[in-house]
PDB file of C-alpha atoms in Angstrom:
ATOM      1  CA  VAL X 135     106.267 -58.866 129.795  1.00 68.00           C
ATOM      2  CA  GLN X 136     107.225 -58.290 126.171  1.00 73.00           C
ATOM      3  CA  ASN X 137     104.045 -56.252 125.834  1.00 79.00           C
ATOM      4  CA  LEU X 138     105.800 -53.550 127.852  1.00 86.00           C
ATOM      5  CA  LEU X 139     108.257 -52.821 125.047  1.00 87.00           C
ATOM      6  CA  THR X 140     105.561 -52.646 122.376  1.00 87.00           C
ATOM      7  CA  LEU X 141     103.252 -50.607 124.573  1.00 89.00           C
ATOM      8  CA  ARG X 142     105.939 -48.103 125.545  1.00 90.00           C
ATOM      9  CA  PHE X 143     107.713 -47.547 122.261  1.00 90.00           C
ATOM     10  CA  SER X 144     105.007 -47.943 119.600  1.00 90.00           C
ATOM     11  CA  ASN X 145     102.348 -45.647 121.105  1.00 91.00           C
ATOM     12  CA  ILE X 146     103.239 -41.982 120.804  1.00 90.00           C
ATOM     13  CA  PHE X 147     100.668 -40.809 123.353  1.00 89.00           C
ATOM     14  CA  LEU X 148     102.566 -42.682 126.078  1.00 89.00           C
ATOM     15  CA  SER X 149     105.980 -41.273 125.169  1.00 86.00           C
ATOM     16  CA  SER X 150     105.281 -37.822 126.582  1.00 87.00           C
ATOM     17  CA  LEU X 151     103.537 -39.236 129.690  1.00 93.00           C
ATOM     18  CA  TRP X 152     106.289 -41.687 130.634  1.00 95.00           C
ATOM     19  CA  SER X 153     108.161 -39.601 133.194  1.00 95.00           C
ATOM     20  CA  SER X 154     107.991 -38.014 136.625  1.00 96.00           C
ATOM     21  CA  GLN X 155     106.164 -35.045 135.131  1.00 95.00           C
ATOM     22  CA  TYR X 156     102.954 -37.100 134.964  1.00 96.00           C
ATOM     23  CA  ILE X 157     103.586 -40.362 136.846  1.00 97.00           C
ATOM     24  CA  SER X 158     103.252 -40.407 140.630  1.00 97.00           C
ATOM     25  CA  SER X 159     104.213 -44.041 141.331  1.00 97.00           C
ATOM     26  CA  VAL X 160     104.900 -47.426 139.765  1.00 98.00           C
ATOM     27  CA  MET X 161     103.787 -50.588 141.560  1.00 98.00           C
ATOM     28  CA  LEU X 162     104.907 -54.106 140.630  1.00 98.00           C
ATOM     29  CA  THR X 163     102.919 -56.924 142.215  1.00 97.00           C
ATOM     30  CA  PHE X 164     103.263 -60.703 142.374  1.00 97.00           C
ATOM     31  CA  LYS X 165     100.692 -62.630 144.423  1.00 97.00           C
ATOM     32  CA  GLU X 166     100.118 -66.364 144.874  1.00 95.00           C
ATOM     33  CA  PRO X 167      97.086 -67.905 146.647  1.00 95.00           C
ATOM     34  CA  PHE X 168      99.070 -70.933 147.865  1.00 93.00           C
ATOM     35  CA  GLY X 169     101.960 -71.423 150.261  1.00 92.00           C
ATOM     36  CA  CYS X 170     105.199 -73.351 149.929  1.00 88.00           C
ATOM     37  CA  ASP X 171     103.376 -76.681 149.699  1.00 78.00           C
ATOM     38  CA  GLY X 172     106.252 -79.036 150.427  1.00 74.00           C
ATOM     39  CA  ARG X 173     109.086 -76.859 149.159  1.00 80.00           C
ATOM     40  CA  GLY X 174     109.411 -74.942 152.405  1.00 82.00           C
ATOM     41  CA  GLY X 175     112.920 -76.242 153.037  1.00 83.00           C
ATOM     42  CA  TYR X 176     114.121 -74.712 149.787  1.00 87.00           C
ATOM     43  CA  PHE X 177     112.145 -71.493 150.167  1.00 92.00           C
ATOM     44  CA  ASP X 178     113.246 -70.940 153.757  1.00 93.00           C
ATOM     45  CA  ARG X 179     116.861 -70.559 152.629  1.00 91.00           C
ATOM     46  CA  TYR X 180     116.019 -67.703 150.265  1.00 93.00           C
ATOM     47  CA  GLY X 181     112.724 -65.995 151.103  1.00 94.00           C
ATOM     48  CA  ILE X 182     110.349 -63.916 149.038  1.00 96.00           C
ATOM     49  CA  ILE X 183     112.777 -61.064 148.306  1.00 97.00           C
ATOM     50  CA  ARG X 184     115.382 -63.309 146.680  1.00 94.00           C
ATOM     51  CA  ASP X 185     112.825 -65.687 145.170  1.00 92.00           C
ATOM     52  CA  ILE X 186     110.578 -63.116 143.480  1.00 95.00           C
ATOM     53  CA  ILE X 187     111.497 -59.452 143.916  1.00 96.00           C
ATOM     54  CA  GLN X 188     115.257 -59.374 143.334  1.00 94.00           C
ATOM     55  CA  ASN X 189     115.029 -61.212 140.023  1.00 87.00           C
ATOM     56  CA  HIS X 190     111.548 -61.482 138.497  1.00 91.00           C
ATOM     57  CA  LEU X 191     110.043 -58.143 139.503  1.00 96.00           C
ATOM     58  CA  VAL X 192     113.286 -56.213 139.103  1.00 96.00           C
ATOM     59  CA  GLN X 193     113.514 -57.555 135.546  1.00 93.00           C
ATOM     60  CA  VAL X 194     110.084 -56.110 134.819  1.00 94.00           C
ATOM     61  CA  MET X 195     110.978 -52.841 136.566  1.00 96.00           C
ATOM     62  CA  THR X 196     113.986 -52.287 134.315  1.00 96.00           C
ATOM     63  CA  LEU X 197     111.764 -52.626 131.230  1.00 94.00           C
ATOM     64  CA  VAL X 198     109.413 -50.009 132.659  1.00 96.00           C
ATOM     65  CA  ALA X 199     112.187 -47.582 133.588  1.00 96.00           C
ATOM     66  CA  MET X 200     114.775 -48.004 130.836  1.00 95.00           C
ATOM     67  CA  GLU X 201     115.431 -45.521 128.046  1.00 94.00           C
ATOM     68  CA  PRO X 202     114.463 -46.491 124.458  1.00 92.00           C
ATOM     69  CA  PRO X 203     116.756 -49.150 122.970  1.00 90.00           C
ATOM     70  CA  THR X 204     118.030 -48.819 119.405  1.00 87.00           C
ATOM     71  CA  LYS X 205     116.218 -52.042 118.468  1.00 84.00           C
ATOM     72  CA  VAL X 206     114.059 -54.529 120.360  1.00 81.00           C
ATOM     73  CA  ASP X 207     115.117 -57.641 118.407  1.00 76.00           C
ATOM     74  CA  GLY X 208     118.397 -59.171 117.366  1.00 66.00           C
ATOM     75  CA  PRO X 209     121.613 -60.464 118.906  1.00 65.00           C
ATOM     76  CA  GLU X 210     122.842 -57.049 119.994  1.00 70.00           C
ATOM     77  CA  ASP X 211     122.718 -56.010 123.640  1.00 84.00           C
ATOM     78  CA  TYR X 212     120.641 -52.862 123.154  1.00 87.00           C
ATOM     79  CA  ILE X 213     117.943 -53.811 125.671  1.00 88.00           C
ATOM     80  CA  ARG X 214     120.254 -55.391 128.244  1.00 89.00           C
ATOM     81  CA  SER X 215     122.558 -52.369 128.219  1.00 91.00           C
ATOM     82  CA  GLN X 216     119.609 -50.070 128.934  1.00 93.00           C
ATOM     83  CA  LYS X 217     118.458 -52.338 131.767  1.00 93.00           C
ATOM     84  CA  VAL X 218     121.904 -52.202 133.371  1.00 95.00           C
ATOM     85  CA  ALA X 219     121.875 -48.408 133.103  1.00 96.00           C
ATOM     86  CA  VAL X 220     118.639 -48.356 135.138  1.00 97.00           C
ATOM     87  CA  LEU X 221     120.084 -50.525 137.907  1.00 97.00           C
ATOM     88  CA  LYS X 222     123.224 -48.394 138.098  1.00 97.00           C
ATOM     89  CA  SER X 223     121.004 -45.454 139.062  1.00 97.00           C
ATOM     90  CA  VAL X 224     119.395 -47.295 141.999  1.00 97.00           C
ATOM     91  CA  LEU X 225     120.750 -46.974 145.546  1.00 94.00           C
ATOM     92  CA  PRO X 226     120.639 -49.930 147.976  1.00 95.00           C
ATOM     93  CA  ILE X 227     117.213 -50.450 149.560  1.00 96.00           C
ATOM     94  CA  ASN X 228     116.631 -48.598 152.832  1.00 96.00           C
ATOM     95  CA  PRO X 229     115.555 -51.098 155.561  1.00 96.00           C
ATOM     96  CA  GLU X 230     113.072 -48.470 156.768  1.00 96.00           C
ATOM     97  CA  ASP X 231     111.252 -48.834 153.427  1.00 97.00           C
ATOM     98  CA  VAL X 232     110.464 -52.537 153.832  1.00 97.00           C
ATOM     99  CA  ILE X 233     107.445 -54.427 155.228  1.00 98.00           C
ATOM    100  CA  LEU X 234     107.802 -58.154 155.921  1.00 98.00           C
ATOM    101  CA  GLY X 235     105.187 -60.797 156.624  1.00 97.00           C
ATOM    102  CA  GLN X 236     104.904 -64.536 157.141  1.00 97.00           C
ATOM    103  CA  TYR X 237     101.673 -66.437 156.605  1.00 96.00           C
ATOM    104  CA  GLU X 238     100.096 -68.235 159.523  1.00 95.00           C
ATOM    105  CA  GLY X 239     101.067 -71.912 159.486  1.00 93.00           C
ATOM    106  CA  TYR X 240     104.277 -71.481 157.475  1.00 94.00           C
ATOM    107  CA  THR X 241     106.357 -73.156 160.195  1.00 93.00           C
ATOM    108  CA  ASP X 242     103.923 -76.109 160.311  1.00 91.00           C
ATOM    109  CA  ASP X 243     105.713 -77.398 157.209  1.00 90.00           C
ATOM    110  CA  PRO X 244     108.024 -80.173 158.500  1.00 89.00           C
ATOM    111  CA  THR X 245     110.832 -78.909 156.237  1.00 90.00           C
ATOM    112  CA  VAL X 246     110.741 -75.451 157.852  1.00 92.00           C
ATOM    113  CA  PRO X 247     112.396 -74.716 161.230  1.00 92.00           C
ATOM    114  CA  ASP X 248     109.888 -73.960 163.994  1.00 92.00           C
ATOM    115  CA  ASP X 249     111.613 -70.657 164.771  1.00 92.00           C
ATOM    116  CA  SER X 250     111.966 -69.512 161.157  1.00 94.00           C
ATOM    117  CA  THR X 251     111.782 -65.753 160.591  1.00 94.00           C
ATOM    118  CA  GLN X 252     111.817 -66.065 156.809  1.00 95.00           C
ATOM    119  CA  ALA X 253     109.424 -63.678 155.027  1.00 96.00           C
ATOM    120  CA  THR X 254     106.712 -65.020 152.732  1.00 97.00           C
ATOM    121  CA  PHE X 255     105.500 -61.467 152.012  1.00 98.00           C
ATOM    122  CA  ALA X 256     107.443 -58.313 151.319  1.00 98.00           C
ATOM    123  CA  ALA X 257     106.622 -54.788 150.227  1.00 98.00           C
ATOM    124  CA  LEU X 258     109.397 -52.304 149.600  1.00 98.00           C
ATOM    125  CA  LYS X 259     110.214 -49.026 147.892  1.00 97.00           C
ATOM    126  CA  MET X 260     112.957 -48.343 145.368  1.00 97.00           C
ATOM    127  CA  GLU X 261     113.972 -45.096 143.683  1.00 96.00           C
ATOM    128  CA  VAL X 262     115.466 -44.716 140.200  1.00 97.00           C
ATOM    129  CA  ASN X 263     117.722 -41.665 140.192  1.00 97.00           C
ATOM    130  CA  THR X 264     117.497 -40.548 136.577  1.00 96.00           C
ATOM    131  CA  PRO X 265     116.078 -37.335 135.103  1.00 96.00           C
ATOM    132  CA  ARG X 266     113.076 -39.299 133.824  1.00 96.00           C
ATOM    133  CA  TRP X 267     112.201 -40.943 137.147  1.00 97.00           C
ATOM    134  CA  ALA X 268     113.538 -38.672 139.892  1.00 96.00           C
ATOM    135  CA  GLY X 269     111.031 -38.578 142.751  1.00 95.00           C
ATOM    136  CA  VAL X 270     108.861 -41.457 141.472  1.00 97.00           C
ATOM    137  CA  PRO X 271     108.673 -44.396 143.923  1.00 97.00           C
ATOM    138  CA  PHE X 272     108.876 -47.901 142.478  1.00 98.00           C
ATOM    139  CA  ILE X 273     106.895 -50.068 144.889  1.00 98.00           C
ATOM    140  CA  PHE X 274     107.305 -53.846 144.943  1.00 98.00           C
ATOM    141  CA  LYS X 275     104.840 -56.263 146.543  1.00 98.00           C
ATOM    142  CA  ALA X 276     105.164 -60.054 146.526  1.00 97.00           C
ATOM    143  CA  GLY X 277     103.693 -62.736 148.699  1.00 97.00           C
ATOM    144  CA  LYS X 278     102.491 -66.290 149.131  1.00 96.00           C
ATOM    145  CA  SER X 279      99.211 -67.650 150.487  1.00 96.00           C
ATOM    146  CA  LEU X 280      97.429 -64.393 149.641  1.00 96.00           C
ATOM    147  CA  ASN X 281      93.893 -63.758 148.413  1.00 94.00           C
ATOM    148  CA  GLU X 282      94.479 -64.173 144.664  1.00 93.00           C
ATOM    149  CA  ARG X 283      96.908 -65.095 141.898  1.00 93.00           C
ATOM    150  CA  LYS X 284      98.148 -62.008 140.112  1.00 93.00           C
ATOM    151  CA  ALA X 285     101.203 -60.480 138.501  1.00 95.00           C
ATOM    152  CA  GLU X 286     100.911 -56.939 137.212  1.00 95.00           C
ATOM    153  CA  VAL X 287     102.497 -53.543 136.661  1.00 96.00           C
ATOM    154  CA  ARG X 288     100.413 -50.593 137.883  1.00 96.00           C
ATOM    155  CA  ILE X 289     101.445 -47.114 136.786  1.00 97.00           C
ATOM    156  CA  GLN X 290      99.585 -44.407 138.669  1.00 97.00           C
ATOM    157  CA  PHE X 291      99.484 -40.905 137.249  1.00 96.00           C
ATOM    158  CA  LYS X 292      99.331 -37.674 139.197  1.00 94.00           C
ATOM    159  CA  SER X 293      96.031 -36.055 140.089  1.00 90.00           C
ATOM    160  CA  ALA X 294      94.453 -33.885 137.416  1.00 89.00           C
ATOM    161  CA  PRO X 295      95.323 -30.211 138.184  1.00 89.00           C
ATOM    162  CA  ALA X 296      92.589 -28.280 140.046  1.00 90.00           C
ATOM    163  CA  SER X 297      90.160 -31.177 139.544  1.00 86.00           C
ATOM    164  CA  GLN X 298      89.013 -31.226 143.166  1.00 85.00           C
ATOM    165  CA  PHE X 299      88.085 -27.532 143.048  1.00 86.00           C
ATOM    166  CA  MET X 300      86.419 -27.936 139.644  1.00 86.00           C
ATOM    167  CA  PHE X 301      84.213 -30.921 140.531  1.00 86.00           C
ATOM    168  CA  GLY X 302      83.880 -30.410 144.269  1.00 83.00           C
ATOM    169  CA  VAL X 303      85.156 -33.926 145.013  1.00 84.00           C
ATOM    170  CA  GLU X 304      88.521 -35.646 144.929  1.00 83.00           C
ATOM    171  CA  CYS X 305      89.006 -37.243 141.520  1.00 87.00           C
ATOM    172  CA  PRO X 306      90.546 -40.731 141.409  1.00 88.00           C
ATOM    173  CA  ARG X 307      93.969 -40.901 139.801  1.00 90.00           C
ATOM    174  CA  ASN X 308      94.336 -42.446 136.368  1.00 93.00           C
ATOM    175  CA  GLU X 309      96.201 -45.745 136.183  1.00 95.00           C
ATOM    176  CA  LEU X 310      97.692 -47.825 133.415  1.00 95.00           C
ATOM    177  CA  VAL X 311      97.670 -51.495 134.420  1.00 94.00           C
ATOM    178  CA  ILE X 312      99.502 -54.272 132.565  1.00 93.00           C
ATOM    179  CA  ARG X 313      98.352 -57.623 133.899  1.00 92.00           C
ATOM    180  CA  LEU X 314     100.910 -60.354 133.201  1.00 88.00           C
ATOM    181  CA  GLN X 315      98.940 -63.240 134.685  1.00 86.00           C
ATOM    182  CA  PRO X 316      96.595 -65.058 135.014  1.00 83.00           C
ATOM    183  CA  LYS X 317      94.834 -63.430 132.048  1.00 81.00           C
ATOM    184  CA  GLU X 318      96.925 -61.064 129.950  1.00 84.00           C
ATOM    185  CA  GLU X 319      95.213 -57.693 129.891  1.00 86.00           C
ATOM    186  CA  ILE X 320      96.009 -54.021 129.513  1.00 89.00           C
ATOM    187  CA  TYR X 321      93.591 -51.465 130.892  1.00 90.00           C
ATOM    188  CA  ILE X 322      93.456 -47.797 131.763  1.00 90.00           C
ATOM    189  CA  LYS X 323      91.520 -46.521 134.743  1.00 89.00           C
ATOM    190  CA  THR X 324      89.884 -43.361 133.504  1.00 87.00           C
ATOM    191  CA  ASN X 325      87.298 -41.015 134.979  1.00 86.00           C
ATOM    192  CA  VAL X 326      83.858 -40.607 133.421  1.00 84.00           C
ATOM    193  CA  LYS X 327      80.685 -38.830 134.496  1.00 84.00           C
ATOM    194  CA  THR X 328      78.629 -40.573 137.152  1.00 82.00           C
ATOM    195  CA  PRO X 329      75.407 -41.906 135.571  1.00 82.00           C
ATOM    196  CA  GLY X 330      72.340 -39.815 136.290  1.00 83.00           C
ATOM    197  CA  PHE X 331      72.167 -36.164 137.332  1.00 80.00           C
ATOM    198  CA  SER X 332      75.458 -36.020 139.192  1.00 80.00           C
ATOM    199  CA  SER X 333      78.460 -34.466 137.470  1.00 81.00           C
ATOM    200  CA  ALA X 334      80.953 -36.094 139.855  1.00 83.00           C
ATOM    201  CA  PRO X 335      83.652 -38.199 138.169  1.00 85.00           C
ATOM    202  CA  ILE X 336      83.597 -41.952 138.686  1.00 81.00           C
ATOM    203  CA  GLN X 337      86.331 -44.356 137.650  1.00 81.00           C
ATOM    204  CA  SER X 338      85.899 -46.890 134.882  1.00 80.00           C
ATOM    205  CA  GLU X 339      88.209 -49.003 132.707  1.00 82.00           C
ATOM    206  CA  LEU X 340      89.230 -48.994 129.072  1.00 82.00           C
ATOM    207  CA  ALA X 341      90.455 -52.556 128.664  1.00 78.00           C
ATOM    208  CA  VAL X 342      91.966 -54.923 126.132  1.00 77.00           C
ATOM    209  CA  GLU X 343      91.960 -58.570 127.207  1.00 72.00           C
ATOM    210  CA  TYR X 344      93.972 -60.708 124.827  1.00 65.00           C
ATOM    211  CA  ILE X 345      91.672 -63.735 124.817  1.00 66.00           C
ATOM    212  CA  SER X 346      88.429 -61.805 124.300  1.00 67.00           C
ATOM    213  CA  HIS X 347      89.933 -59.398 121.772  1.00 65.00           C
ATOM    214  CA  PHE X 348      91.981 -61.763 119.623  1.00 66.00           C
ATOM    215  CA  GLY X 349      89.855 -64.891 120.026  1.00 61.00           C
ATOM    216  CA  ARG X 350      89.702 -67.804 122.427  1.00 62.00           C
ATOM    217  CA  ASN X 351      91.583 -69.984 119.943  1.00 65.00           C
ATOM    218  CA  LEU X 352      94.583 -67.681 120.223  1.00 64.00           C
ATOM    219  CA  ARG X 353      97.677 -69.677 121.121  1.00 67.00           C
ATOM    220  CA  THR X 354     100.639 -67.854 122.589  1.00 68.00           C
ATOM    221  CA  PRO X 355     103.889 -69.607 123.520  1.00 64.00           C
ATOM    222  CA  ASP X 356     104.657 -70.012 127.192  1.00 67.00           C
ATOM    223  CA  ALA X 357     107.683 -68.293 128.692  1.00 64.00           C
ATOM    224  CA  TYR X 358     110.074 -71.228 128.371  1.00 64.00           C
ATOM    225  CA  SER X 359     109.077 -71.960 124.764  1.00 71.00           C
ATOM    226  CA  ARG X 360     109.753 -68.339 123.905  1.00 67.00           C
ATOM    227  CA  LEU X 361     113.163 -68.418 125.591  1.00 67.00           C
ATOM    228  CA  ILE X 362     114.198 -71.575 123.730  1.00 73.00           C
ATOM    229  CA  LEU X 363     113.127 -69.954 120.463  1.00 69.00           C
ATOM    230  CA  ASP X 364     115.135 -66.832 121.366  1.00 67.00           C
ATOM    231  CA  VAL X 365     118.218 -69.027 121.805  1.00 66.00           C
ATOM    232  CA  LEU X 366     117.711 -70.562 118.368  1.00 66.00           C
ATOM    233  CA  ARG X 367     117.247 -67.117 116.822  1.00 68.00           C
ATOM    234  CA  GLY X 368     120.228 -65.591 118.605  1.00 66.00           C
ATOM    235  CA  ARG X 369     118.171 -63.104 120.617  1.00 68.00           C
ATOM    236  CA  SER X 370     119.694 -62.164 123.964  1.00 64.00           C
ATOM    237  CA  ALA X 371     117.215 -59.656 125.416  1.00 64.00           C
ATOM    238  CA  GLY X 372     115.365 -62.237 127.511  1.00 67.00           C
ATOM    239  CA  PHE X 373     118.476 -63.349 129.384  1.00 71.00           C
ATOM    240  CA  VAL X 374     120.262 -61.682 132.276  1.00 76.00           C
ATOM    241  CA  ARG X 375     123.781 -60.414 131.591  1.00 82.00           C
ATOM    242  CA  SER X 376     126.443 -60.821 134.281  1.00 85.00           C
ATOM    243  CA  ASP X 377     126.794 -57.087 134.989  1.00 90.00           C
ATOM    244  CA  GLU X 378     123.021 -56.799 135.287  1.00 91.00           C
ATOM    245  CA  LEU X 379     123.017 -59.562 137.883  1.00 91.00           C
ATOM    246  CA  GLU X 380     125.841 -57.885 139.796  1.00 94.00           C
ATOM    247  CA  GLU X 381     124.025 -54.549 139.874  1.00 95.00           C
ATOM    248  CA  SER X 382     120.819 -56.185 141.066  1.00 95.00           C
ATOM    249  CA  TRP X 383     122.634 -57.882 143.955  1.00 95.00           C
ATOM    250  CA  ARG X 384     124.397 -54.606 144.776  1.00 96.00           C
ATOM    251  CA  VAL X 385     120.969 -53.057 145.363  1.00 97.00           C
ATOM    252  CA  PHE X 386     119.560 -55.874 147.522  1.00 97.00           C
ATOM    253  CA  THR X 387     122.502 -57.477 149.331  1.00 96.00           C
ATOM    254  CA  PRO X 388     122.905 -54.775 152.049  1.00 96.00           C
ATOM    255  CA  LEU X 389     119.192 -55.105 152.875  1.00 97.00           C
ATOM    256  CA  LEU X 390     119.323 -58.901 153.007  1.00 96.00           C
ATOM    257  CA  HIS X 391     122.397 -58.841 155.243  1.00 96.00           C
ATOM    258  CA  HIS X 392     120.699 -56.327 157.546  1.00 96.00           C
ATOM    259  CA  LEU X 393     117.532 -58.427 157.873  1.00 95.00           C
ATOM    260  CA  GLU X 394     119.521 -61.569 158.639  1.00 93.00           C
ATOM    261  CA  SER X 395     122.079 -60.022 161.000  1.00 93.00           C
ATOM    262  CA  GLU X 396     119.454 -58.096 162.958  1.00 93.00           C
ATOM    263  CA  GLY X 397     117.045 -61.033 163.060  1.00 90.00           C
ATOM    264  CA  VAL X 398     114.141 -58.904 161.818  1.00 94.00           C
ATOM    265  CA  LYS X 399     110.897 -60.796 162.431  1.00 95.00           C
ATOM    266  CA  PRO X 400     108.077 -60.664 159.885  1.00 97.00           C
ATOM    267  CA  GLU X 401     104.506 -59.929 160.928  1.00 97.00           C
ATOM    268  CA  ILE X 402     102.201 -62.950 160.905  1.00 97.00           C
ATOM    269  CA  TYR X 403      99.215 -62.700 158.542  1.00 97.00           C
ATOM    270  CA  LYS X 404      96.256 -64.990 157.909  1.00 97.00           C
ATOM    271  CA  GLN X 405      96.234 -67.105 154.769  1.00 96.00           C
ATOM    272  CA  GLY X 406      93.891 -65.911 152.039  1.00 95.00           C
ATOM    273  CA  THR X 407      94.276 -62.222 152.929  1.00 95.00           C
ATOM    274  CA  ARG X 408      96.187 -59.352 151.316  1.00 95.00           C
ATOM    275  CA  GLY X 409      99.088 -59.900 153.693  1.00 96.00           C
ATOM    276  CA  PRO X 410     100.123 -57.912 156.756  1.00 97.00           C
ATOM    277  CA  PRO X 411      98.821 -54.322 157.065  1.00 95.00           C
ATOM    278  CA  HIS X 412     100.696 -52.269 154.483  1.00 95.00           C
ATOM    279  CA  ASP X 413      98.264 -49.856 152.802  1.00 92.00           C
ATOM    280  CA  GLU X 414      99.217 -46.946 155.062  1.00 93.00           C
ATOM    281  CA  LYS X 415     102.931 -47.389 154.368  1.00 95.00           C
ATOM    282  CA  VAL X 416     102.365 -47.796 150.635  1.00 95.00           C
ATOM    283  CA  GLU X 417     100.313 -44.595 150.604  1.00 94.00           C
ATOM    284  CA  GLU X 418     103.141 -42.884 152.488  1.00 95.00           C
ATOM    285  CA  TRP X 419     105.489 -44.042 149.724  1.00 96.00           C
ATOM    286  CA  GLY X 420     103.300 -42.394 147.107  1.00 93.00           C
ATOM    287  CA  TYR X 421     100.545 -44.728 145.901  1.00 94.00           C
ATOM    288  CA  ARG X 422      96.966 -43.559 146.461  1.00 89.00           C
ATOM    289  CA  ARG X 423      94.444 -46.395 146.666  1.00 85.00           C
ATOM    290  CA  ASN X 424      90.944 -45.815 145.293  1.00 79.00           C
ATOM    291  CA  GLU X 425      88.698 -46.988 148.114  1.00 73.00           C
ATOM    292  CA  GLU X 426      85.759 -47.342 145.712  1.00 72.00           C
ATOM    293  CA  TYR X 427      87.368 -50.561 144.491  1.00 61.00           C
ATOM    294  CA  VAL X 428      87.025 -53.656 146.691  1.00 57.00           C
ATOM    295  CA  TYR X 429      87.955 -57.334 146.396  1.00 52.00           C
ATOM    296  CA  PHE X 430      84.727 -59.303 145.806  1.00 54.00           C
ATOM    297  CA  ASP X 431      84.041 -62.861 144.605  1.00 58.00           C
ATOM    298  CA  GLY X 432      87.571 -63.365 143.305  1.00 55.00           C
ATOM    299  CA  GLU X 433      87.896 -60.028 141.501  1.00 60.00           C
ATOM    300  CA  VAL X 434      88.591 -56.369 142.227  1.00 57.00           C
ATOM    301  CA  VAL X 435      85.416 -54.460 141.346  1.00 62.00           C
ATOM    302  CA  LEU X 436      83.747 -51.131 142.003  1.00 62.00           C
ATOM    303  CA  LYS X 437      81.521 -51.081 145.067  1.00 59.00           C
ATOM    304  CA  SER X 438      78.691 -49.797 142.838  1.00 56.00           C
ATOM    305  CA  LYS X 439      78.759 -53.072 140.820  1.00 58.00           C
ATOM    306  CA  ILE X 440      78.229 -55.339 143.830  1.00 54.00           C
TER     307      ILE X 440
END
């Protein structure tokens, strides 16, 4: 996650691109290939929105959307103040902009009520009402018992102007992807010429994987080790301030109360899949999926490479 700050504020070519002028959508994803596995009683009280989206993914979102802090290190609250400013610009989530799912077999857990309507998958849209981000949807997806383990930030840029007329085909949109786990990686989806005689653009990646680039003997501290070290050094940026927590709950509490009071039932999905059908809704929100990429043998790859 800390890569976001370095990536955003130390690379000048990104500074001018980091706004609604060039970005069409931001997607934050957290996927786990396993279910509750014995902790269903705990999970059933909170659900995927409280457990993952409202805290973990929103924390990442604020780092993507915030304005530049004065400094990134130190005891001052520069970063946390900017994160709060982002949340203050967000309206409560519209229940119409939410998709809920529950994996098949969730209620088989003896600690989960047989009639539970708790969601193990959620996709939703949020809007940040600032001059930088006006009109850009922030799309959150999180789920359990899905087809892979992944946490990432995917920033999709707008289509290149007049590119379809120029090349005679629809050009895939560029994307900047920051993978947080399982393998830390930053890559840019960029268009290159199709090999051979065709001049049609095809998408490829410019990638930096930490392990392969910096060596397999590279040792990076885990999240908790880093937080303990931040405490010893007097650094506060990695911790949530009380007003930040209040603003985050202000955004999500009306939605959570609506889902519970109305008894909204999630759609059942098979384990090991991408969750309930949601691609059409996500495209309606503003993200355009490149259908040339498919999930194959544990990875997302171009169809041409299979």
